[in-house]
Tab-separated table of C-alpha atoms and ligand atoms in Angstrom:
chain	number	residue	atom	x	y	z
A	1498	MET	CA	-8.361	-26.055	-9.854
A	1499	HIS	CA	-10.805	-23.223	-9.356
A	1500	LEU	CA	-11.156	-19.871	-7.615
A	1501	ALA	CA	-13.545	-19.393	-4.654
A	1502	VAL	CA	-14.435	-16.515	-2.344
A	1503	ALA	CA	-13.566	-17.371	1.275
A	1504	THR	CA	-16.263	-17.549	3.938
A	1505	GLU	CA	-15.668	-15.936	7.351
A	1506	GLU	CA	-14.723	-19.352	8.703
A	1507	GLN	CA	-12.246	-19.943	5.877
A	1508	LYS	CA	-10.714	-16.487	6.480
A	1509	ALA	CA	-10.125	-17.436	10.128
A	1510	GLN	CA	-8.506	-20.719	8.987
A	1511	ARG	CA	-6.159	-18.779	6.684
A	1512	ASP	CA	-5.304	-16.372	9.540
A	1513	ALA	CA	-4.074	-19.306	11.617
A	1514	LEU	CA	-1.776	-20.349	8.738
A	1515	THR	CA	-0.516	-16.897	7.731
A	1516	TYR	CA	0.379	-15.869	11.307
A	1517	SER	CA	3.906	-17.278	10.935
A	1518	GLU	CA	4.449	-15.047	7.895
A	1519	TRP	CA	2.757	-11.788	8.867
A	1520	GLY	CA	2.325	-11.959	12.634
A	1521	LYS	CA	5.761	-10.597	13.559
A	1522	ARG	CA	5.718	-8.694	16.873
A	1523	LEU	CA	2.190	-10.001	17.578
A	1524	THR	CA	0.920	-12.977	19.572
A	1525	VAL	CA	-1.418	-15.347	17.692
A	1526	GLU	CA	-4.373	-13.740	19.499
A	1527	GLY	CA	-2.978	-10.281	18.696
A	1528	TYR	CA	-2.670	-11.215	14.998
A	1529	VAL	CA	-6.195	-12.639	14.803
A	1530	SER	CA	-7.569	-9.544	16.503
A	1531	ARG	CA	-5.519	-7.298	14.148
A	1532	GLU	CA	-7.002	-9.074	11.142
A	1533	GLN	CA	-10.541	-8.740	12.516
A	1534	ARG	CA	-10.034	-5.062	13.341
A	1535	LEU	CA	-8.620	-4.266	9.901
A	1536	ARG	CA	-11.427	-6.195	8.187
A	1537	ALA	CA	-13.973	-4.147	10.145
A	1538	HIS	CA	-12.435	-0.883	8.882
A	1539	PRO	CA	-14.460	0.992	6.207
A	1540	TRP	CA	-11.641	0.620	3.638
A	1541	ALA	CA	-11.954	-3.177	3.913
A	1542	SER	CA	-15.597	-3.139	2.822
A	1543	GLY	CA	-14.241	-3.639	-0.719
A	1544	MET	CA	-11.974	-6.511	0.340
A	1545	VAL	CA	-12.361	-10.106	-0.824
A	1546	THR	CA	-10.331	-13.135	0.294
A	1547	TRP	CA	-9.777	-15.503	-2.644
A	1548	LEU	CA	-8.949	-19.194	-2.442
A	1549	LEU	CA	-7.412	-21.445	-5.066
A	1550	CYS	CA	-9.078	-24.810	-4.478
A	1551	GLY	CA	-8.135	-28.240	-5.761
A	1552	GLU	CA	-10.597	-30.718	-7.228
A	1553	ASP	CA	-11.242	-32.125	-3.718
A	1554	GLY	CA	-12.064	-28.601	-2.445
A	1555	GLY	CA	-8.844	-28.325	-0.427
A	1556	VAL	CA	-7.281	-24.854	-0.332
A	1557	LEU	CA	-3.985	-24.632	-2.219
A	1558	ALA	CA	-3.258	-20.886	-2.032
A	1559	SER	CA	-4.975	-17.624	-1.064
A	1560	CYS	CA	-4.810	-13.846	-1.388
A	1561	GLU	CA	-6.896	-10.727	-0.782
A	1562	THR	CA	-8.084	-8.003	-3.137
A	1563	PHE	CA	-9.064	-4.449	-2.243
A	1564	ARG	CA	-11.133	-2.497	-4.750
A	1565	THR	CA	-9.127	0.624	-5.548
A	1566	ASP	CA	-10.137	3.759	-7.442
A	1567	SER	CA	-8.333	4.423	-10.705
A	1568	PHE	CA	-8.776	6.997	-13.443
A	1569	LEU	CA	-8.207	7.465	-17.158
A	1570	ARG	CA	-7.311	11.005	-18.160
A	1571	SER	CA	-9.165	12.197	-21.266
A	1572	PRO	CA	-7.516	14.526	-23.798
A	1573	ASP	CA	-9.506	17.428	-22.289
A	1574	GLY	CA	-7.968	16.650	-18.865
A	1575	SER	CA	-11.103	15.224	-17.265
A	1576	LEU	CA	-10.818	12.013	-15.251
A	1577	ALA	CA	-12.951	8.951	-16.041
A	1578	PRO	CA	-13.222	6.626	-13.016
A	1579	GLY	CA	-12.871	2.863	-13.100
A	1580	ASP	CA	-12.108	-0.073	-10.841
A	1581	SER	CA	-8.700	-1.441	-10.042
A	1582	PHE	CA	-7.770	-4.147	-7.580
A	1583	ALA	CA	-4.884	-4.127	-5.129
A	1584	ILE	CA	-3.741	-7.634	-4.239
A	1585	ALA	CA	-2.318	-8.511	-0.832
A	1586	SER	CA	-1.291	-11.482	1.300
A	1587	VAL	CA	-0.546	-14.000	-1.466
A	1588	PHE	CA	0.096	-17.199	0.463
A	1589	THR	CA	0.790	-20.885	-0.143
A	1590	GLU	CA	1.374	-23.187	2.822
A	1591	GLU	CA	4.990	-24.285	3.038
A	1592	ARG	CA	4.147	-27.939	2.302
A	1593	LEU	CA	2.377	-26.932	-0.940
A	1594	ARG	CA	4.964	-24.497	-2.318
A	1595	GLY	CA	6.741	-24.861	-5.654
A	1596	HIS	CA	3.826	-26.481	-7.511
A	1597	GLY	CA	2.725	-23.331	-9.334
A	1598	TYR	CA	-0.305	-22.691	-7.094
A	1599	ALA	CA	0.406	-19.001	-6.435
A	1600	THR	CA	0.933	-18.475	-10.175
A	1601	ARG	CA	-2.331	-20.270	-10.989
A	1602	LEU	CA	-4.134	-18.151	-8.374
A	1603	MET	CA	-2.773	-14.952	-9.930
A	1604	ASP	CA	-3.793	-16.079	-13.429
A	1605	LEU	CA	-7.332	-17.090	-12.481
A	1606	LEU	CA	-7.775	-13.940	-10.417
A	1607	ALA	CA	-6.649	-11.693	-13.289
A	1608	ALA	CA	-9.206	-13.352	-15.575
A	1609	GLU	CA	-11.898	-12.880	-12.908
A	1610	MET	CA	-11.029	-9.199	-12.329
A	1611	ALA	CA	-10.861	-8.481	-16.059
A	1612	ARG	CA	-14.508	-9.583	-16.310
A	1613	GLN	CA	-15.596	-6.662	-14.077
A	1614	PRO	CA	-17.273	-4.067	-16.320
A	1615	ARG	CA	-15.143	-1.068	-15.236
A	1616	ALA	CA	-11.884	-2.993	-14.727
A	1617	HIS	CA	-8.663	-1.021	-15.271
A	1618	ALA	CA	-5.700	-2.762	-13.631
A	1619	ALA	CA	-4.390	-4.943	-10.823
A	1620	LEU	CA	-1.722	-3.633	-8.474
A	1621	LEU	CA	0.428	-5.469	-5.948
A	1622	PHE	CA	3.477	-4.881	-3.791
A	1623	SER	CA	5.832	-7.839	-4.041
A	1624	ASP	CA	7.971	-8.921	-1.128
A	1625	VAL	CA	9.453	-11.762	-3.171
A	1626	GLY	CA	10.924	-9.867	-6.134
A	1627	PRO	CA	9.377	-9.488	-9.593
A	1628	ARG	CA	9.746	-12.969	-11.142
A	1629	LEU	CA	6.780	-14.800	-9.633
A	1630	TYR	CA	4.306	-12.071	-10.588
A	1631	ALA	CA	5.926	-11.221	-13.938
A	1632	ARG	CA	4.887	-14.722	-15.043
A	1633	SER	CA	1.269	-13.614	-14.602
A	1634	GLY	CA	1.649	-10.412	-16.617
A	1635	TYR	CA	2.673	-7.932	-13.888
A	1636	HIS	CA	5.149	-5.155	-14.763
A	1637	GLU	CA	7.625	-4.003	-12.162
A	1638	LEU	CA	7.815	-0.276	-11.314
A	1639	PRO	CA	10.834	1.582	-9.890
A	1640	ALA	CA	11.096	1.318	-6.084
A	1641	TRP	CA	13.232	3.906	-4.296
A	1642	ASP	CA	12.880	5.192	-0.762
A	1643	TRP	CA	14.074	8.462	0.721
A	1644	LEU	CA	15.101	8.359	4.380
A	1645	LEU	CA	15.437	11.231	6.844
A	1646	SER	CA	16.453	11.293	10.502
A	1647	PRO	CA	14.217	12.635	13.256
A	1648	THR	CA	15.112	16.126	14.452
A	1649	PRO	CA	14.106	17.892	17.680
A	1650	GLY	CA	11.783	20.882	17.583
A	1651	ASP	CA	8.193	21.951	17.209
A	1652	PRO	CA	6.654	20.054	14.253
A	1653	SER	CA	4.413	23.018	13.429
A	1654	ALA	CA	7.333	25.423	12.938
A	1655	LEU	CA	7.923	26.512	9.313
A	1656	VAL	CA	4.663	25.017	7.965
A	1657	ASP	CA	1.234	26.652	7.721
A	1658	SER	CA	-0.644	23.946	9.607
A	1659	LEU	CA	-0.428	20.416	10.924
A	1660	LEU	CA	-3.114	18.052	9.714
A	1661	PRO	CA	-5.451	16.387	12.229
A	1662	GLU	CA	-6.408	12.741	11.680
A	1663	ASP	CA	-9.922	13.786	10.705
A	1664	GLY	CA	-8.518	16.040	7.975
A	1665	LEU	CA	-7.604	13.283	5.486
A	1666	ASP	CA	-10.530	14.011	3.183
A	1667	TRP	CA	-9.646	17.699	3.065
A	1668	ALA	CA	-5.952	16.931	2.546
A	1669	LEU	CA	-6.627	14.516	-0.349
A	1670	GLY	CA	-8.792	17.189	-1.968
A	1671	ARG	CA	-5.794	19.579	-1.978
A	1672	LEU	CA	-3.411	17.149	-3.655
A	1673	ARG	CA	-2.768	17.506	-7.376
A	1674	ARG	CA	-3.746	14.360	-9.238
A	1675	PRO	CA	-1.086	12.676	-11.391
A	1676	GLU	CA	-0.807	13.946	-14.989
A	1677	ALA	CA	-0.396	10.354	-16.222
A	1678	PRO	CA	-3.007	9.039	-18.710
A	1679	PHE	CA	-3.861	6.317	-16.174
A	1680	SER	CA	-3.439	6.480	-12.401
A	1681	PHE	CA	-4.582	4.914	-9.148
A	1682	TRP	CA	-5.774	7.166	-6.366
A	1683	PRO	CA	-6.477	6.379	-2.698
A	1684	THR	CA	-9.616	7.315	-0.787
A	1685	PRO	CA	-9.581	8.977	2.667
A	1686	ALA	CA	-10.714	5.601	4.081
A	1687	GLN	CA	-7.650	3.897	2.632
A	1688	LEU	CA	-5.349	6.484	4.203
A	1689	ASP	CA	-7.131	6.037	7.538
A	1690	TRP	CA	-6.700	2.244	7.215
A	1691	HIS	CA	-2.933	2.834	7.292
A	1692	LEU	CA	-3.342	4.906	10.454
A	1693	GLU	CA	-5.512	2.137	11.925
A	1694	ARG	CA	-2.584	-0.254	11.477
A	1695	GLY	CA	-0.452	2.183	13.466
A	1696	ARG	CA	-3.114	2.403	16.203
A	1697	ILE	CA	-2.810	-1.397	16.528
A	1698	TYR	CA	0.989	-1.589	16.406
A	1699	VAL	CA	1.803	1.333	18.701
A	1700	ASP	CA	1.159	-0.894	21.725
A	1701	TYR	CA	3.971	-3.155	20.532
A	1702	LEU	CA	6.520	-0.362	20.014
A	1703	PRO	CA	8.125	0.577	23.333
A	1704	GLY	CA	9.043	4.263	23.639
A	1705	CYS	CA	6.863	5.268	20.666
A	1706	SER	CA	3.584	7.149	20.642
A	1707	LEU	CA	1.074	7.783	17.896
A	1708	PRO	CA	2.024	10.934	15.977
A	1709	VAL	CA	-0.231	13.814	17.027
A	1710	SER	CA	-0.456	15.063	13.441
A	1711	ALA	CA	-1.341	13.170	10.250
A	1712	GLY	CA	0.503	15.542	7.934
A	1713	ALA	CA	1.118	19.214	7.211
A	1714	THR	CA	0.451	21.970	4.692
A	1715	VAL	CA	2.523	24.884	3.448
A	1716	GLY	CA	1.194	27.138	0.722
A	1717	GLU	CA	-0.470	24.887	-1.862
A	1718	SER	CA	1.628	21.887	-0.808
A	1719	THR	CA	0.461	19.000	1.351
A	1720	ALA	CA	1.883	15.941	3.101
A	1721	VAL	CA	-0.005	13.071	4.754
A	1722	TRP	CA	1.911	10.780	7.115
A	1723	GLY	CA	1.563	8.373	9.998
A	1724	LEU	CA	2.828	5.442	11.977
A	1725	VAL	CA	1.468	2.698	9.738
A	1726	GLY	CA	2.896	-0.665	10.730
A	1727	ARG	CA	5.240	-2.674	12.884
A	1728	LYS	CA	8.306	-0.528	12.165
A	1729	ASP	CA	8.995	2.472	14.399
A	1730	GLU	CA	9.055	4.959	11.532
A	1731	LEU	CA	6.989	7.872	10.295
A	1732	THR	CA	5.784	6.929	6.809
A	1733	VAL	CA	4.846	9.637	4.338
A	1734	LEU	CA	1.702	8.325	2.623
A	1735	MET	CA	1.144	11.219	0.184
A	1736	LEU	CA	3.316	14.208	-0.725
A	1737	ASP	CA	2.487	16.995	-3.152
A	1738	ALA	CA	5.242	19.618	-3.065
A	1739	HIS	CA	5.004	22.582	-5.430
A	1740	SER	CA	8.655	23.589	-4.919
A	1741	PRO	CA	11.893	22.367	-3.296
A	1742	GLU	CA	11.249	24.873	-0.451
A	1743	HIS	CA	7.866	23.331	0.215
A	1744	ALA	CA	9.342	19.794	0.115
A	1745	ARG	CA	11.969	20.900	2.647
A	1746	ALA	CA	9.368	22.530	4.919
A	1747	LEU	CA	6.974	19.564	4.888
A	1748	LEU	CA	9.665	16.920	5.343
A	1749	GLY	CA	11.247	19.036	8.116
A	1750	ALA	CA	7.901	18.976	9.925
A	1751	ALA	CA	7.787	15.191	9.399
A	1752	GLN	CA	11.262	14.858	10.916
A	1753	ARG	CA	10.197	16.832	13.992
A	1754	GLU	CA	6.956	14.851	14.298
A	1755	ALA	CA	8.993	11.620	14.127
A	1756	HIS	CA	11.227	12.905	16.933
A	1757	ARG	CA	8.259	13.940	19.080
A	1758	SER	CA	6.708	10.452	18.630
A	1759	GLY	CA	9.908	8.555	19.469
A	1760	LEU	CA	10.193	7.142	15.918
A	1761	SER	CA	13.572	6.271	14.413
A	1762	ARG	CA	13.242	7.778	10.927
A	1763	VAL	CA	11.022	9.237	8.212
A	1764	VAL	CA	10.442	7.135	5.086
A	1765	LEU	CA	9.097	8.479	1.803
A	1766	TRP	CA	8.467	6.607	-1.456
A	1767	GLU	CA	9.911	8.306	-4.517
A	1768	GLU	CA	7.338	9.149	-7.185
A	1769	PRO	CA	8.119	10.557	-10.641
A	1770	ALA	CA	6.941	14.078	-9.733
A	1771	LEU	CA	9.059	14.115	-6.562
A	1772	ALA	CA	12.268	12.752	-8.109
A	1773	PRO	CA	13.711	16.158	-9.107
A	1774	LEU	CA	12.840	17.790	-5.757
A	1775	LEU	CA	14.096	15.263	-3.227
A	1776	PRO	CA	17.851	15.580	-4.011
A	1777	LEU	CA	17.441	19.222	-2.934
A	1778	VAL	CA	16.275	18.248	0.578
A	1779	GLU	CA	19.305	18.338	2.902
A	1780	GLY	CA	19.918	15.158	4.858
A	1781	ALA	CA	17.634	12.987	2.710
A	1782	SER	CA	19.230	9.801	1.400
A	1783	ARG	CA	17.969	7.582	-1.415
A	1784	VAL	CA	18.021	3.795	-1.028
A	1785	ALA	CA	16.685	0.886	-3.081
A	1786	ARG	CA	13.491	-0.303	-1.404
A	1787	GLU	CA	13.505	-3.655	0.352
A	1788	GLY	CA	10.224	-5.435	-0.382
A	1789	SER	CA	6.971	-3.733	-1.415
A	1790	LEU	CA	7.993	-3.647	-5.080
A	1791	PRO	CA	5.026	-2.110	-6.940
A	1792	MET	CA	3.836	-4.209	-9.883
A	1793	VAL	CA	0.928	-3.482	-12.209
A	1794	ARG	CA	-1.061	-5.673	-14.582
A	1795	PRO	CA	-3.456	-4.077	-17.062
A	1796	LEU	CA	-6.897	-5.704	-17.067
A	1797	ARG	CA	-7.816	-4.266	-20.466
A	1798	ARG	CA	-5.699	-4.189	-23.583
A	1799	ASP	CA	-5.875	-0.451	-24.263
A	1800	LEU	CA	-4.823	0.749	-20.786
A	1801	PRO	CA	-2.335	3.630	-21.327
A	1802	LEU	CA	0.358	2.836	-18.756
A	1803	ALA	CA	2.753	5.766	-18.250
A	1804	ASP	CA	6.360	4.954	-17.597
A	1805	PRO	CA	7.014	5.422	-14.758
A	1806	LEU	CA	3.528	5.214	-13.275
A	1807	PRO	CA	3.073	7.141	-10.004
A	1808	VAL	CA	2.314	4.832	-7.058
A	1809	PRO	CA	2.264	6.712	-3.742
A	1810	ARG	CA	2.735	4.794	-0.474
A	1811	GLY	CA	-0.897	5.534	0.390
A	1812	LEU	CA	-1.925	2.891	-2.176
A	1813	TRP	CA	-0.048	0.064	-0.466
A	1814	VAL	CA	-2.027	-2.899	0.847
B	2373	COA	C1	5.594	-16.627	-2.440
B	2373	COA	C2	4.615	-17.799	-2.394
B	2373	COA	C3	3.198	-17.273	-2.334
B	2373	COA	C4	4.815	-18.623	-3.657
B	2373	COA	O1	3.855	-19.682	-3.634
B	2373	COA	P1	3.991	-20.975	-4.596
B	2373	COA	O2	2.660	-21.610	-4.668
B	2373	COA	O3	5.127	-21.799	-4.161
B	2373	COA	O4	4.345	-20.242	-5.973
B	2373	COA	P2	4.627	-20.887	-7.395
B	2373	COA	O5	4.851	-22.352	-7.254
B	2373	COA	O6	3.582	-20.424	-8.333
B	2373	COA	O7	5.954	-20.139	-7.767
B	2373	COA	C5	7.081	-20.330	-6.963
B	2373	COA	C6	8.080	-19.289	-7.286
B	2373	COA	O8	8.075	-18.296	-6.234
B	2373	COA	C7	9.407	-18.079	-5.874
B	2373	COA	N1	9.518	-17.616	-4.495
B	2373	COA	C8	8.907	-18.117	-3.419
B	2373	COA	N2	9.313	-17.445	-2.329
B	2373	COA	C9	10.189	-16.522	-2.740
B	2373	COA	C10	10.962	-15.526	-2.085
B	2373	COA	N3	10.915	-15.369	-0.765
B	2373	COA	N4	11.744	-14.717	-2.843
B	2373	COA	C11	11.810	-14.877	-4.194
B	2373	COA	N5	11.111	-15.793	-4.860
B	2373	COA	C12	10.331	-16.609	-4.131
B	2373	COA	C13	10.050	-19.442	-6.032
B	2373	COA	O9	11.452	-19.328	-6.091
B	2373	COA	C14	9.472	-19.912	-7.337
B	2373	COA	O10	10.135	-19.307	-8.409
B	2373	COA	P3	10.618	-20.173	-9.668
B	2373	COA	O11	9.478	-21.099	-10.027
B	2373	COA	O12	10.899	-19.154	-10.725
B	2373	COA	O13	11.809	-20.908	-9.169
B	2373	COA	C15	4.905	-18.713	-1.156
B	2373	COA	O14	6.284	-19.039	-1.162
B	2373	COA	C16	4.547	-18.069	0.177
B	2373	COA	O15	3.411	-18.152	0.631
B	2373	COA	N6	5.509	-17.384	0.816
B	2373	COA	C17	5.258	-16.730	2.094
B	2373	COA	C18	4.363	-15.516	1.950
B	2373	COA	C19	4.881	-14.512	0.933
B	2373	COA	O16	6.030	-14.114	0.954
B	2373	COA	N7	3.983	-14.134	0.016
B	2373	COA	C20	4.277	-13.188	-1.030
B	2373	COA	C21	3.975	-11.806	-0.605
B	2373	COA	S1	4.254	-10.655	-1.908
């Protein structure tokens, strides 16, 4: 068995097979066009589709990788950049499952990624629990969500400003970077890729509209959010709150934006820095996340993995 990079034709062949798994809400044509549109997005310029091939060249399993920025924090506080890889869409056809092909793909891919000169780590978001990926050296991270209901009112009340979609670069520049010795960090293009998913799915969500804002600021604090997939919810992609008051103000604006857009709830991923603040936000409830379990695999032996490592929703692929 060996690893190969998929051609455009092979990607289209995989799309036809993966539709049954990831095409919910979409027609086959809608799914194929979604895949093409997302692959044309600037964030996908660092995307590779990998194939595990048998000796006869037949494809046994596949997945995608997105090159993701990551940083090592030096003792003086400066950040040294490197390359990490977020893995998505791990897939084995039903008739080929249970033969260890996905595991073999993960193992060969890790060896391939570790050969990259600036390699730091691989990151994935498991929808099938931790066991499959733990076999290939991935460590599971905590996965808690905070949920809030939509509330009526002007989203811009009680915050300093609402963020326009073209303000993602500016917003990311305001966010404090994690203190951890190693961390991943999204680019503005990655955040916009999430919004692009929402621009595709909004046509399939009756009664919903695209949120007018992409986040909010209050004082030094910043939130980035959007409609990002097939669920009618406002997803907080990034949140940097300097105080419980700021967390309340920003999430209140998110709740009002969700209401204005006809969305059913606000969802926020818990990160270590947010954990002490969120219990102080009235009406927010904490639930164990279903799916999207973050898992990390170091690609070099000396990678200083903090426990717990911050993984904001904006990093999801
Ligand atoms: C998950 C998947 C890629 C595994 O492919 P595979 O080639 O059969 O994987 P392997 O043979 O290497 O390993 C199979 C293991 O995956 C586990 N697995 C498969 N689907 C699972 C699921 N939905 N939930 C939990 N575990 C699952 C199997 O139980 C088996 O575990 P075991 O060997 O400890 O009993 C394949 O089932 C698939 O394509 N599923 C649909 C798409 C999907 O969910 N992809 C994962 C996204 S994170």
